[in-house]
Amino acid sequence: MANKIGKQIKKLFQSQLAIPIIALLILVIFNLIRDPSFFSIAIKKNNIGNTVLSGNLISILNGASELVILSIGMTLVTSATKGQDISIGAAAAIAGSVFVKILRAGTINVGTIMLGLVVACIVAIIFCLFNGVLIAKFNIQPMIASLILYTAGRPIAYWINGGATPNVESPLLTYLGGFIPHIAVPTPIIIVVIFIILINLLLKRTTLSLYIQSVGINERAAKLNGINPVAMKLIVFVILGICVTIAGSVNVCRIGLINHETILLDIEMDAILAVAIGGNSLGGGKFKLSGSILGAYIIQALTITLYAMKVSSTAVKAYKAIVIIVIVIAGSPVFKKWFKQLKDKIGAKKEVAQVSKVEAK
């Protein structure tokens, strides 16, 4: 039994998930040494008297919610198009602005919220498909194609609400962005879990995952096998539109307003890093969603750790950049090749030493 577990652990550390798992373990060990109570979970009463869970672990899981959702969309786009969409933050701002516009048009109730989500989703999908058409039909490099929306997206979000940063107040929105009464877990965490389950069902119960990866690995070969590369690329941008809508709407519910300038600012960079940290190739092809999800939580855990160490908000990005550079280099093919050569060299030396020892006897 112990042998079997050992083999499984060895297999895991040789897989694509090795780097994110090692990075997460280092963060966990570092925090436990620095503060043994860092990951402790407390039960307390919130402002409206509900019993809720709190602590750094809950903050990490809760704070990474939008990033996890966007990282999933970024992973699929990267796999199919061999590039990254840098406009997801701007697209989320547009979706959030549309969501707020619908909410403010009438009384905020379940029907209005559902309508707001549907309309925001349609608008976000249209904007994401704009990028998708440029990439799939006109063969424009993804980062260049998405640069248009990256530049124009936030001004469009500003225009949607007439240049204002309107508030939206409702207990229902508070529940979506905070806690549902009698449920101790933050609602964004529940939304993420449901979304991950649904996206996994979509990818595993259909051939979509295989088709997306086939297009990313070899578009010409995929076409010869009857797969439509253009359709696959457009599909991933439809999924990305859903991702930015959920992320933008959750963020609006968290803070109770829409600010086109600050909503999910620079989150596209964190999403790209989450994909890379997760062991996925930024050149497209095979992907592992679990790696990107782990990557998103690693970035948030690193952020919470730095804040716990009293690092100023202006310096956090610099420290994050240093750590992330180390993680990305450690997961690069060049480093892996060098590490394997070093390992083989050490193994060969040990073998020679053992042979010499036997001969000496």
Coordinates of C-alpha atoms in Angstrom, one line a residue:
M1 CA 0.0 0.0 0.0
A2 CA 2.8 2.4 1.0
N3 CA 4.6 1.4 -2.2
K4 CA 1.5 2.3 -4.3
I5 CA 1.1 5.6 -2.6
G6 CA 4.8 6.4 -3.1
K7 CA 4.5 5.6 -6.9
Q8 CA 1.4 7.9 -7.2
I9 CA 3.2 10.7 -5.4
K10 CA 6.2 10.3 -7.7
K11 CA 4.0 10.2 -10.7
L12 CA 2.2 13.4 -9.5
F13 CA 5.5 15.2 -9.1
Q14 CA 6.6 14.2 -12.6
S15 CA 3.4 15.5 -14.1
Q16 CA 2.4 18.9 -15.4
L17 CA 1.1 19.8 -12.0
A18 CA 4.5 19.4 -10.3
I19 CA 5.5 23.1 -10.4
P20 CA 2.2 24.5 -9.0
I21 CA 2.0 21.8 -6.3
I22 CA 5.6 22.5 -5.3
A23 CA 5.0 26.2 -5.3
L24 CA 1.9 25.8 -3.2
L25 CA 3.7 23.5 -0.7
I26 CA 6.5 26.1 -0.3
L27 CA 4.0 28.8 0.4
V28 CA 2.1 26.7 2.9
I29 CA 5.3 25.6 4.7
F30 CA 6.7 29.2 4.7
N31 CA 3.5 30.6 6.2
L32 CA 3.3 27.8 8.8
I33 CA 6.9 28.5 9.9
R34 CA 6.3 32.3 9.9
D35 CA 2.9 32.1 11.7
P36 CA 1.5 28.6 12.7
S37 CA -2.0 30.1 12.9
F38 CA -1.9 31.6 9.4
F39 CA -4.3 29.0 7.9
S40 CA -6.6 28.8 10.9
I41 CA -10.3 29.3 10.3
A42 CA -12.4 31.3 12.7
I43 CA -16.2 31.4 13.1
K44 CA -17.6 34.8 13.7
K45 CA -20.7 37.0 13.3
N46 CA -20.7 39.4 10.4
N47 CA -22.3 42.9 10.2
I48 CA -25.8 41.5 9.7
G49 CA -25.5 38.9 12.5
N50 CA -24.9 35.8 10.4
T51 CA -22.4 33.1 11.5
V52 CA -19.6 33.0 8.9
L53 CA -16.1 31.6 8.3
S54 CA -13.1 33.9 8.3
G55 CA -9.3 33.7 8.2
N56 CA -6.5 33.9 5.7
L57 CA -7.5 30.6 4.0
I58 CA -11.0 31.8 3.4
S59 CA -9.6 35.2 2.2
I60 CA -7.4 33.3 -0.3
L61 CA -10.3 31.1 -1.6
N62 CA -12.7 34.0 -1.7
G63 CA -10.3 36.7 -3.1
A64 CA -9.2 34.4 -6.0
S65 CA -12.8 33.7 -7.2
E66 CA -12.8 36.2 -10.1
L67 CA -9.2 35.2 -11.1
V68 CA -10.0 31.5 -11.1
I69 CA -13.0 32.0 -13.4
L70 CA -11.0 34.2 -15.8
S71 CA -8.0 31.8 -15.7
I72 CA -10.3 29.0 -17.0
G73 CA -11.3 31.2 -19.9
M74 CA -7.7 32.2 -20.6
T75 CA -6.6 28.6 -20.6
L76 CA -9.1 27.6 -23.3
V77 CA -8.2 30.7 -25.4
T78 CA -4.5 30.0 -25.0
S79 CA -4.9 26.3 -26.0
A80 CA -6.9 27.0 -29.1
T81 CA -5.3 30.2 -30.4
K82 CA -1.7 29.8 -29.2
G83 CA -1.9 33.3 -27.6
Q84 CA -3.5 35.3 -24.9
D85 CA -6.4 37.7 -24.7
I86 CA -5.2 40.8 -22.7
S87 CA -8.6 42.5 -22.8
I88 CA -10.5 40.3 -20.3
G89 CA -10.3 43.0 -17.6
A90 CA -11.8 45.5 -20.0
A91 CA -14.4 43.0 -21.1
A92 CA -15.3 42.4 -17.5
A93 CA -15.7 46.2 -17.0
I94 CA -18.1 46.3 -19.9
A95 CA -20.1 43.3 -18.6
G96 CA -20.2 44.8 -15.1
S97 CA -21.4 48.2 -16.5
V98 CA -24.2 46.5 -18.5
F99 CA -25.2 44.5 -15.4
V100 CA -25.4 47.7 -13.3
K101 CA -27.3 49.5 -16.0
I102 CA -30.0 46.8 -16.0
L103 CA -30.2 46.7 -12.2
R104 CA -30.6 50.5 -12.0
A105 CA -33.4 50.4 -14.6
G106 CA -35.9 48.9 -12.2
T107 CA -36.4 47.3 -8.8
I108 CA -33.6 44.9 -7.8
N109 CA -35.1 41.5 -7.4
V110 CA -34.2 37.9 -8.6
G111 CA -35.8 38.6 -12.0
T112 CA -33.8 41.8 -12.5
I113 CA -30.6 40.2 -11.5
M114 CA -31.1 37.3 -13.9
L115 CA -32.0 39.7 -16.7
G116 CA -28.9 41.7 -16.0
L117 CA -26.7 38.7 -16.1
V118 CA -28.2 37.4 -19.4
V119 CA -27.9 40.8 -21.1
A120 CA -24.4 41.4 -19.7
C121 CA -23.4 37.9 -20.9
I122 CA -24.8 38.6 -24.5
V123 CA -22.9 41.9 -24.6
A124 CA -19.7 40.4 -23.3
I125 CA -19.9 37.5 -25.7
I126 CA -20.3 39.9 -28.6
F127 CA -17.2 41.9 -27.6
C128 CA -15.2 38.7 -27.0
L129 CA -16.3 37.4 -30.4
F130 CA -15.0 40.6 -31.9
N131 CA -11.5 39.4 -30.8
G132 CA -12.3 35.9 -31.8
V133 CA -13.2 36.9 -35.4
L134 CA -10.0 38.9 -35.8
I135 CA -8.0 35.9 -34.6
A136 CA -9.9 33.1 -36.2
K137 CA -10.8 34.7 -39.6
F138 CA -8.1 37.3 -40.1
N139 CA -5.3 35.3 -38.4
I140 CA -4.2 38.3 -36.3
Q141 CA -2.0 37.4 -33.4
P142 CA -4.2 37.1 -30.2
M143 CA -2.4 39.7 -28.1
I144 CA -2.5 42.3 -31.0
A145 CA -6.2 41.6 -31.7
S146 CA -7.2 41.9 -28.1
L147 CA -5.1 45.1 -27.7
I148 CA -8.0 47.0 -29.4
L149 CA -10.5 46.0 -26.7
Y150 CA -7.9 46.4 -24.0
T151 CA -7.5 50.0 -25.0
A152 CA -11.2 50.8 -25.8
G153 CA -13.0 48.5 -23.3
R154 CA -12.9 50.7 -20.2
P155 CA -13.9 53.9 -22.0
I156 CA -16.9 51.9 -23.5
A157 CA -17.8 50.8 -19.9
Y158 CA -17.6 54.4 -18.8
W159 CA -19.9 55.4 -21.7
I160 CA -22.5 52.7 -20.8
N161 CA -23.4 54.4 -17.5
G162 CA -23.1 58.0 -18.8
G163 CA -19.7 58.6 -17.4
A164 CA -20.8 57.9 -13.8
T165 CA -19.7 55.3 -11.2
P166 CA -23.2 54.4 -9.9
N167 CA -23.9 52.4 -6.7
V168 CA -26.2 49.4 -6.6
E169 CA -27.6 48.5 -3.2
S170 CA -29.7 45.4 -2.4
P171 CA -29.6 42.6 0.1
L172 CA -29.7 40.2 -2.8
L173 CA -26.5 41.7 -4.3
T174 CA -24.9 41.6 -0.8
Y175 CA -25.7 37.9 -0.6
L176 CA -24.1 37.2 -4.1
G177 CA -21.0 39.2 -3.2
G178 CA -20.7 38.2 0.4
F179 CA -22.7 35.6 2.4
I180 CA -26.1 34.0 1.9
P181 CA -27.9 33.9 5.3
H182 CA -27.3 30.6 7.2
I183 CA -24.4 29.6 4.8
A184 CA -21.0 30.2 6.4
V185 CA -19.0 30.0 3.2
P186 CA -18.6 33.2 1.0
T187 CA -20.9 33.0 -2.0
P188 CA -18.2 33.7 -4.6
I189 CA -16.5 30.4 -3.5
I190 CA -19.7 28.6 -4.1
I191 CA -20.1 30.2 -7.5
V192 CA -16.6 29.1 -8.4
V193 CA -17.2 25.5 -7.3
I194 CA -20.4 25.4 -9.4
F195 CA -18.7 26.9 -12.4
I196 CA -15.7 24.5 -12.2
I197 CA -18.1 21.5 -12.1
L198 CA -20.1 22.8 -15.1
I199 CA -17.1 23.5 -17.2
N200 CA -15.6 20.1 -16.4
L201 CA -18.8 18.4 -17.3
L202 CA -18.8 20.4 -20.6
L203 CA -15.2 19.4 -21.5
K204 CA -15.4 15.8 -20.3
R205 CA -18.8 14.8 -21.5
T206 CA -18.2 16.2 -25.0
T207 CA -15.4 16.2 -27.5
L208 CA -14.8 19.9 -27.0
S209 CA -11.6 19.6 -25.0
L210 CA -10.1 17.2 -27.6
Y211 CA -11.0 19.5 -30.5
I212 CA -9.7 22.6 -28.8
Q213 CA -6.4 20.9 -28.0
S214 CA -6.2 19.4 -31.5
V215 CA -6.6 22.9 -33.1
G216 CA -3.9 24.3 -30.7
I217 CA -1.4 21.5 -31.4
N218 CA -1.8 21.4 -35.2
E219 CA -4.5 23.4 -36.9
R220 CA -3.9 21.9 -40.3
A221 CA -4.0 18.3 -39.1
A222 CA -7.2 19.1 -37.1
K223 CA -8.8 20.5 -40.3
L224 CA -7.8 17.4 -42.3
N225 CA -9.6 15.3 -39.5
G226 CA -12.8 17.2 -40.0
I227 CA -12.5 19.7 -37.1
N228 CA -13.4 23.3 -37.9
P229 CA -10.6 25.5 -36.4
V230 CA -12.5 28.7 -36.9
A231 CA -15.6 27.3 -35.0
M232 CA -13.4 26.0 -32.2
K233 CA -11.7 29.3 -31.7
L234 CA -15.0 31.2 -31.7
I235 CA -16.4 28.7 -29.2
V236 CA -13.6 29.4 -26.7
F237 CA -14.3 33.1 -27.0
V238 CA -18.0 32.5 -26.3
I239 CA -16.9 30.6 -23.1
L240 CA -14.6 33.5 -22.3
G241 CA -17.5 35.9 -22.6
I242 CA -19.4 33.9 -20.0
C243 CA -16.3 33.9 -17.8
V244 CA -15.9 37.7 -17.9
T245 CA -19.6 38.2 -17.2
I246 CA -19.5 36.1 -14.1
A247 CA -16.2 37.7 -12.9
G248 CA -17.4 41.3 -13.6
S249 CA -20.8 40.7 -12.0
V250 CA -19.4 39.0 -8.8
N251 CA -17.0 42.0 -8.4
V252 CA -19.9 44.4 -8.7
C253 CA -21.8 42.5 -6.1
R254 CA -18.8 42.6 -3.8
I255 CA -18.3 46.3 -3.8
G256 CA -21.8 47.5 -4.6
L257 CA -20.8 49.8 -7.5
I258 CA -19.1 49.8 -10.9
N259 CA -15.9 51.8 -11.5
H260 CA -14.7 51.3 -15.0
E261 CA -11.2 52.4 -14.2
T262 CA -10.5 50.0 -11.3
I263 CA -12.7 46.9 -11.7
L264 CA -10.5 43.9 -12.1
L265 CA -7.6 46.1 -13.1
D266 CA -4.6 44.2 -14.5
I267 CA -6.3 40.9 -13.8
E268 CA -5.5 39.8 -17.4
M269 CA -1.8 39.6 -16.4
D270 CA -2.6 37.5 -13.3
A271 CA -4.7 35.2 -15.5
I272 CA -1.9 34.7 -18.0
L273 CA 0.5 34.0 -15.1
A274 CA -2.0 31.5 -13.5
V275 CA -2.0 29.6 -16.9
A276 CA 1.8 29.6 -17.0
I277 CA 2.3 28.7 -13.3
G278 CA -0.2 25.8 -13.9
G279 CA 2.2 24.2 -16.3
N280 CA 0.2 25.0 -19.4
S281 CA 2.1 26.0 -22.5
L282 CA 1.5 29.6 -23.5
G283 CA 2.1 28.4 -27.1
G284 CA -1.2 26.5 -27.1
G285 CA -2.1 22.9 -27.4
K286 CA -2.6 20.6 -24.4
F287 CA -4.0 22.1 -21.2
K288 CA -4.9 21.2 -17.7
L289 CA -7.6 23.4 -16.1
S290 CA -6.6 22.1 -12.6
G291 CA -3.2 23.6 -13.2
S292 CA -4.5 27.1 -14.0
I293 CA -6.9 26.9 -11.0
L294 CA -4.0 26.1 -8.7
G295 CA -2.0 28.9 -10.3
A296 CA -4.8 31.4 -9.6
Y297 CA -4.9 30.3 -5.9
I298 CA -1.1 30.5 -5.7
I299 CA -1.1 34.1 -6.9
Q300 CA -3.8 35.0 -4.4
A301 CA -2.0 33.1 -1.6
L302 CA 1.2 35.0 -2.4
T303 CA -0.7 38.3 -2.3
I304 CA -2.3 37.5 1.1
T305 CA 1.1 36.4 2.4
L306 CA 2.8 39.6 1.4
Y307 CA 0.1 41.7 3.0
A308 CA 0.3 39.6 6.2
M309 CA 4.0 40.4 6.2
K310 CA 3.1 44.2 6.2
V311 CA 4.5 44.7 2.7
S312 CA 3.0 47.9 1.2
S313 CA 0.5 47.6 -1.6
T314 CA 2.9 49.4 -4.0
A315 CA 5.7 46.9 -3.3
V316 CA 3.5 43.8 -3.5
K317 CA 3.6 43.7 -7.3
A318 CA 7.4 43.8 -7.3
Y319 CA 7.7 40.9 -4.8
K320 CA 5.1 38.9 -6.7
A321 CA 7.0 39.5 -9.9
I322 CA 10.2 38.1 -8.4
V323 CA 8.5 34.9 -7.0
I324 CA 6.5 34.4 -10.2
I325 CA 9.7 34.7 -12.4
V326 CA 11.3 31.9 -10.3
I327 CA 8.2 29.7 -10.6
V328 CA 7.9 30.3 -14.4
I329 CA 11.6 29.6 -15.0
A330 CA 11.4 26.4 -12.9
G331 CA 8.5 25.2 -15.1
S332 CA 10.2 26.1 -18.4
P333 CA 11.4 23.3 -20.8
V334 CA 15.0 24.5 -20.6
F335 CA 15.1 24.3 -16.8
K336 CA 13.4 20.9 -16.8
K337 CA 15.9 19.6 -19.4
W338 CA 18.8 20.9 -17.3
F339 CA 17.3 19.4 -14.1
K340 CA 16.9 16.0 -15.8
Q341 CA 20.5 16.1 -17.1
L342 CA 21.7 16.9 -13.5
K343 CA 19.6 14.2 -12.1
D344 CA 20.9 11.6 -14.6
K345 CA 24.5 12.7 -13.9
I346 CA 24.1 12.3 -10.2
G347 CA 22.4 8.9 -10.7
A348 CA 25.3 7.8 -13.0
K349 CA 27.9 8.9 -10.4
K350 CA 26.0 6.9 -7.7
E351 CA 25.9 3.9 -9.9
V352 CA 29.7 4.1 -10.6
A353 CA 30.4 4.5 -6.9
Q354 CA 28.3 1.4 -6.1
V355 CA 30.1 -0.7 -8.8
S356 CA 33.4 0.5 -7.4
K357 CA 32.4 -0.5 -3.9
V358 CA 31.3 -4.0 -5.1
E359 CA 34.6 -4.5 -7.0
A360 CA 36.6 -3.4 -4.0
K361 CA 35.0 -6.1 -1.9

